Short mmCIF file of C-alpha atoms in Angstrom, two decimals:
data_model
loop_
_atom_site.label_atom_id
_atom_site.label_comp_id
_atom_site.label_asym_id
_atom_site.label_seq_id
_atom_site.Cartn_x
_atom_site.Cartn_y
_atom_site.Cartn_z
CA MET A 1 -0.05 0.05 -0.03
CA THR A 2 1.39 3.71 -1.21
CA ILE A 3 1.75 5.81 1.91
CA ASN A 4 1.75 9.45 1.04
CA LEU A 5 3.33 11.89 3.45
CA PRO A 6 1.74 15.21 3.78
CA ILE A 7 4.12 18.36 3.36
CA GLU A 8 2.79 20.13 6.06
CA LEU A 9 3.94 17.30 8.39
CA LEU A 10 7.25 17.03 6.95
CA ARG A 11 7.64 20.89 7.38
CA SER A 12 6.59 20.59 10.97
CA LEU A 13 9.16 17.80 11.79
CA VAL A 14 11.93 19.96 10.38
CA ALA A 15 10.87 22.75 12.44
CA VAL A 16 10.77 20.72 15.54
CA ALA A 17 14.27 19.28 14.76
CA ASP A 18 15.56 22.68 14.22
CA ALA A 19 13.85 24.52 17.06
CA GLY A 20 14.56 21.70 19.61
CA THR A 21 11.33 21.93 21.55
CA MET A 22 7.57 21.75 20.30
CA SER A 23 6.82 25.10 22.14
CA ARG A 24 9.58 26.98 20.16
CA ALA A 25 8.64 25.19 16.87
CA ALA A 26 5.01 25.91 17.30
CA ARG A 27 5.62 29.44 17.61
CA GLN A 28 7.96 29.83 14.39
CA ILE A 29 5.46 28.01 11.89
CA SER A 30 2.36 29.84 13.76
CA LEU A 31 0.85 26.56 14.98
CA THR A 32 -0.64 26.08 18.64
CA GLN A 33 1.53 23.50 20.59
CA SER A 34 -1.62 21.01 20.72
CA ALA A 35 -1.84 21.13 16.97
CA LEU A 36 1.75 20.52 16.40
CA SER A 37 1.76 17.71 18.80
CA LEU A 38 -1.18 16.18 16.84
CA GLN A 39 0.73 16.38 13.43
CA MET A 40 3.83 14.77 14.87
CA LYS A 41 1.47 12.07 16.48
CA ARG A 42 0.00 11.67 12.77
CA LEU A 43 3.32 11.54 11.18
CA CYS A 44 4.41 8.70 13.65
CA GLU A 45 1.29 6.72 12.86
CA LEU A 46 2.04 7.08 8.95
CA THR A 47 5.50 5.87 9.31
CA GLN A 48 4.92 3.53 12.21
CA LEU A 49 8.18 5.03 13.44
CA GLN A 50 9.24 6.31 16.87
CA VAL A 51 10.49 9.65 15.62
CA PHE A 52 11.23 11.58 18.77
CA ASN A 53 12.73 11.08 22.34
CA ARG A 54 11.29 13.18 24.99
CA HIS A 55 13.17 14.67 27.84
CA SER A 56 13.01 17.47 30.18
CA ARG A 57 14.72 20.13 27.98
CA GLY A 58 12.79 19.33 24.77
CA VAL A 59 12.92 16.45 22.27
CA THR A 60 15.52 14.79 20.29
CA LEU A 61 15.17 12.51 17.13
CA THR A 62 15.67 8.95 17.35
CA PRO A 63 18.11 7.14 14.66
CA GLU A 64 14.93 6.47 12.59
CA GLY A 65 13.66 9.96 13.25
CA LYS A 66 17.37 11.34 11.98
CA GLN A 67 16.67 9.36 8.75
CA LEU A 68 13.19 10.58 8.29
CA LEU A 69 14.52 14.09 8.71
CA ALA A 70 16.80 13.76 5.95
CA TYR A 71 14.34 12.56 3.67
CA ALA A 72 11.86 15.49 4.74
CA ARG A 73 14.45 17.97 3.97
CA ALA A 74 15.23 16.61 0.58
CA ILE A 75 11.56 16.36 -0.27
CA LEU A 76 10.78 19.87 0.97
CA ALA A 77 13.66 21.43 -1.14
CA LEU A 78 12.31 19.72 -4.12
CA ASN A 79 8.66 20.94 -3.37
CA ASP A 80 9.73 24.43 -2.50
CA GLN A 81 12.03 24.56 -5.62
CA ALA A 82 9.07 23.54 -7.83
CA VAL A 83 6.55 26.23 -6.39
CA ALA A 84 8.95 28.83 -6.49
CA SER A 85 10.02 28.20 -10.13
CA PHE A 86 6.38 28.59 -11.17
CA ALA A 87 5.35 31.34 -8.56
CA GLY A 88 8.47 33.47 -8.83
CA GLU A 89 8.48 33.96 -5.28
CA THR A 90 10.05 37.01 -4.12
CA LEU A 91 11.22 38.67 -0.59
CA ALA A 92 9.03 41.82 0.24
CA VAL A 93 11.97 42.81 2.81
CA PRO A 94 15.56 42.06 2.79
CA ALA A 95 16.47 38.86 4.81
CA ARG A 96 18.82 40.04 7.72
CA ILE A 97 21.42 37.50 8.55
CA GLY A 98 24.02 37.73 11.17
CA MET A 99 26.84 35.15 11.52
CA VAL A 100 30.33 34.86 13.49
CA GLN A 101 33.47 35.15 10.94
CA ASP A 102 34.20 31.63 10.85
CA PHE A 103 31.19 30.62 8.74
CA ALA A 104 31.18 33.44 6.37
CA ASP A 105 33.50 31.90 3.67
CA GLN A 106 32.30 28.49 4.47
CA LEU A 107 28.43 29.01 4.06
CA LEU A 108 27.58 31.99 2.26
CA GLU A 109 28.41 30.95 -1.39
CA GLY A 110 26.64 27.46 -1.42
CA VAL A 111 23.68 28.77 0.84
CA LEU A 112 23.20 32.01 -1.41
CA THR A 113 23.28 29.72 -4.69
CA ARG A 114 20.47 27.65 -3.40
CA PHE A 115 18.43 30.75 -2.22
CA ALA A 116 18.87 32.44 -5.39
CA ARG A 117 17.37 29.35 -7.36
CA LEU A 118 14.02 29.94 -5.42
CA HIS A 119 14.02 33.68 -5.59
CA ARG A 120 14.05 35.87 -8.61
CA THR A 121 15.18 38.99 -6.82
CA PRO A 122 16.73 37.89 -3.39
CA GLN A 123 17.30 40.47 -1.14
CA LEU A 124 19.92 40.05 1.81
CA GLN A 125 21.69 42.06 4.66
CA VAL A 126 24.59 40.10 6.06
CA ARG A 127 26.20 41.36 9.41
CA ILE A 128 29.40 39.63 10.65
CA GLY A 129 30.22 39.88 14.19
CA TYR A 130 30.48 38.15 17.78
CA THR A 131 27.71 35.88 18.75
CA SER A 132 27.00 37.96 22.01
CA GLU A 133 26.38 41.19 19.70
CA LEU A 134 24.26 39.18 17.11
CA LEU A 135 22.10 37.70 19.57
CA THR A 136 21.30 40.94 21.17
CA LEU A 137 20.28 42.30 17.65
CA LEU A 138 18.23 39.25 16.98
CA SER A 139 16.28 39.69 20.22
CA GLY A 140 15.76 43.60 19.37
CA GLY A 141 14.27 42.58 15.97
CA VAL A 142 17.16 44.05 14.01
CA LEU A 143 18.34 40.48 12.65
CA ASP A 144 15.97 37.52 11.30
CA ILE A 145 18.66 34.65 11.51
CA VAL A 146 21.80 34.30 13.60
CA ILE A 147 24.45 31.54 13.17
CA GLY A 148 26.59 31.53 16.37
CA LEU A 149 28.70 29.81 18.76
CA SER A 150 27.83 28.36 22.19
CA GLU A 151 28.23 25.73 25.09
CA PRO A 152 27.73 22.11 24.14
CA GLY A 153 23.96 21.24 25.00
CA ASP A 154 22.35 24.44 23.64
CA PRO A 155 18.92 23.60 22.29
CA ALA A 156 19.84 25.67 19.38
CA ALA A 157 22.96 23.58 18.36
CA VAL A 158 23.33 21.99 14.77
CA ILE A 159 26.52 20.42 15.40
CA THR A 160 28.91 20.28 18.21
CA PRO A 161 32.45 20.01 16.74
CA ARG A 162 35.80 19.45 18.76
CA MET A 163 37.84 22.52 19.23
CA THR A 164 41.34 21.74 17.87
CA TRP A 165 44.81 23.23 17.43
CA LEU A 166 45.74 24.48 14.07
CA GLY A 167 49.10 25.36 12.54
CA HIS A 168 52.53 23.89 11.37
CA ALA A 169 53.55 20.89 13.51
CA ARG A 170 57.29 22.42 13.73
CA LEU A 171 55.76 24.96 15.83
CA LEU A 172 55.14 22.41 18.38
CA ASP A 173 58.87 21.84 19.00
CA GLU A 174 59.31 25.79 20.03
CA PRO A 175 60.46 26.25 23.84
CA ARG A 176 57.24 28.57 23.93
CA LEU A 177 54.41 27.97 21.71
CA PRO A 178 53.49 30.99 19.49
CA LEU A 179 49.79 31.40 19.65
CA ALA A 180 47.76 33.75 17.13
CA LEU A 181 44.42 34.25 18.55
CA MET A 182 41.17 36.39 18.07
CA GLU A 183 40.70 39.52 20.19
CA GLY A 184 38.15 38.74 23.07
CA PRO A 185 35.25 38.09 23.75
CA CYS A 186 36.08 34.61 22.12
CA MET A 187 35.29 31.34 23.30
CA PHE A 188 38.35 29.78 21.19
CA ARG A 189 40.71 32.15 22.99
CA ASP A 190 39.48 31.43 26.45
CA ALA A 191 39.37 27.59 25.87
CA ALA A 192 43.20 27.81 24.32
CA LEU A 193 44.54 29.80 27.23
CA ARG A 194 42.68 27.84 29.82
CA ALA A 195 43.93 24.42 28.31
CA LEU A 196 47.52 25.37 27.98
CA ASP A 197 47.62 26.97 31.50
CA GLU A 198 46.11 23.95 33.10
CA GLY A 199 48.52 21.56 31.07
CA GLY A 200 51.65 23.83 32.07
CA VAL A 201 52.62 24.60 28.44
CA PRO A 202 54.56 27.85 28.19
CA TYR A 203 53.33 30.27 25.46
CA ASP A 204 53.46 33.56 23.93
CA ILE A 205 50.70 35.58 22.15
CA ILE A 206 52.51 36.76 19.06
CA LEU A 207 49.41 37.80 17.11
CA GLU A 208 45.85 39.09 18.15
CA THR A 209 43.37 40.29 15.64
CA ALA A 210 39.58 41.11 15.17
CA SER A 211 39.96 39.57 11.61
CA ILE A 212 39.43 35.73 10.77
CA SER A 213 41.34 36.42 7.59
CA VAL A 214 44.39 37.75 9.30
CA LEU A 215 44.26 34.65 11.79
CA ARG A 216 44.33 32.23 8.89
CA ALA A 217 47.02 34.06 7.08
CA ALA A 218 49.32 33.76 10.12
CA LEU A 219 48.59 30.33 10.58
CA ASN A 220 49.04 29.56 6.72
CA ALA A 221 52.25 31.33 6.93
CA GLY A 222 53.80 29.29 9.79
CA LEU A 223 54.07 32.14 12.12
CA ALA A 224 51.72 30.59 15.00
CA ILE A 225 49.32 27.87 16.29
CA SER A 226 45.92 28.67 17.17
CA CYS A 227 42.54 27.12 18.28
CA ARG A 228 39.44 26.53 16.10
CA ALA A 229 36.93 24.20 15.08
CA GLU A 230 37.95 21.33 12.92
CA ASN A 231 36.39 22.40 10.16
CA PHE A 232 38.44 25.66 9.96
CA ALA A 233 41.26 23.52 8.47
CA THR A 234 42.55 24.25 5.12
CA ARG A 235 44.98 22.20 2.69
CA GLY A 236 48.36 22.42 4.16
CA LEU A 237 47.20 23.29 7.60
CA PRO A 238 47.05 20.30 9.60
CA LEU A 239 44.92 19.45 12.66
CA LEU A 240 47.49 19.08 15.64
CA GLU A 241 47.84 17.64 18.99
CA ILE A 242 49.42 18.93 22.28
CA ALA A 243 50.48 16.29 24.54
CA GLY A 244 48.73 16.62 27.98
CA VAL A 245 46.53 19.32 26.72
CA SER A 246 42.71 18.53 25.84
CA LEU A 247 40.22 21.19 24.31
CA PRO A 248 36.66 21.36 24.88
CA HIS A 249 33.71 21.05 22.07
CA VAL A 250 31.68 24.00 21.07
CA ALA A 251 28.25 24.12 19.60
CA VAL A 252 27.36 25.99 16.47
CA THR A 253 23.86 27.35 16.52
CA VAL A 254 21.19 28.62 14.30
CA ARG A 255 18.73 30.88 15.76
CA THR A 256 15.77 32.78 14.22
CA ALA A 257 13.14 35.32 15.09
CA THR A 258 9.79 34.30 15.82
CA ALA A 259 7.13 33.72 13.06
CA LEU A 260 9.46 34.00 10.26
CA ALA A 261 7.97 34.39 6.64
CA GLN A 262 8.50 31.16 4.64
CA PRO A 263 11.33 32.32 2.49
CA LEU A 264 13.20 33.12 5.52
CA GLN A 265 12.45 29.74 7.12
CA ARG A 266 13.82 28.09 3.98
CA LEU A 267 16.98 30.23 4.28
CA ALA A 268 17.53 29.25 7.84
CA SER A 269 16.82 25.39 6.82
CA PHE A 270 19.53 25.93 4.03
CA MET A 271 21.90 27.19 6.45
CA ARG A 272 21.61 24.16 8.74
CA ASP A 273 22.06 22.08 5.74
CA ALA A 274 25.22 23.67 4.80
CA ILE A 275 26.45 23.45 8.75
CA LEU A 276 26.03 19.66 8.59
CA ALA A 277 27.55 19.32 5.39
CA GLY A 278 30.42 21.44 6.57
CA THR A 279 31.50 19.14 9.48
CA GLU A 280 34.48 17.99 7.17
CA PRO A 281 37.50 20.63 6.98
CA MET A 282 36.94 23.13 4.33
CA TRP A 283 39.45 21.91 1.66
CA LYS A 284 37.45 18.71 1.57
CA LEU A 285 34.24 20.70 1.15
CA GLU A 286 35.89 22.59 -1.80
CA ASP A 287 36.55 19.30 -3.43
CA ALA A 288 33.03 18.13 -2.80
CA ALA A 289 31.36 21.15 -4.70
CA PHE A 290 28.61 21.55 -2.23
CA ALA A 291 26.87 24.33 -4.04
CA SER A 292 25.29 21.71 -6.38
CA GLY A 293 22.65 21.01 -3.97
#
């Protein structure tokens, strides 16, 4: 027997998975929480799957739920592309995006390529800044979508990569480890200095900058070592291990304003897809031609 999965149920599934809680997802897609719960119950009945695990902080997907979510995203992408190609959907106002510097190069080209396919005249305003600053703008109604960094366990987390050391291995033999760090406030800076202090590793900060491009140039030139997420690596810039020094994980989050218009919900979904696709180092992404999807 053929089973048809209604688009609205799949869209609600994606909303719940992205939001992390039923109540937050219901607000974002303009449904009551009870109506959304009924939709998810219906989806479970149709698929005969246990899609969610419920706990005190919200809901998480079961392994079967994660598989269904991947299909849902693919189905919705095709559905929305088909509808937009005939409707010529346009944005009435610019999409206002905020993101930390780490993801500007990695995400924007592929995401904007996908978004432009669905909208004849996409209008975008992109602000690069620190997470705390961007979240203030989001809560103040100045931004629609924010890609930021947070502690592991954040309900808005899309991935939680390991922090790692990056740089040329020969620098590990220096009597004092040369460091290149972003200016504070910076989670990576704080984690690096705390880990080295706790591990008893002597170091000198030889470069401080507010520019991620300057930091990358210093690492590529072999001037210093730094601490970033694994996906920050580029060709010729290996991931390093420092004996006796362990680094924590960091959460990459996507947060949105409540009651987003459908095109903006789609843009946020594209960004989550791009973050998930970007869990490999950047040079591997370049070879994979992510923008095709």
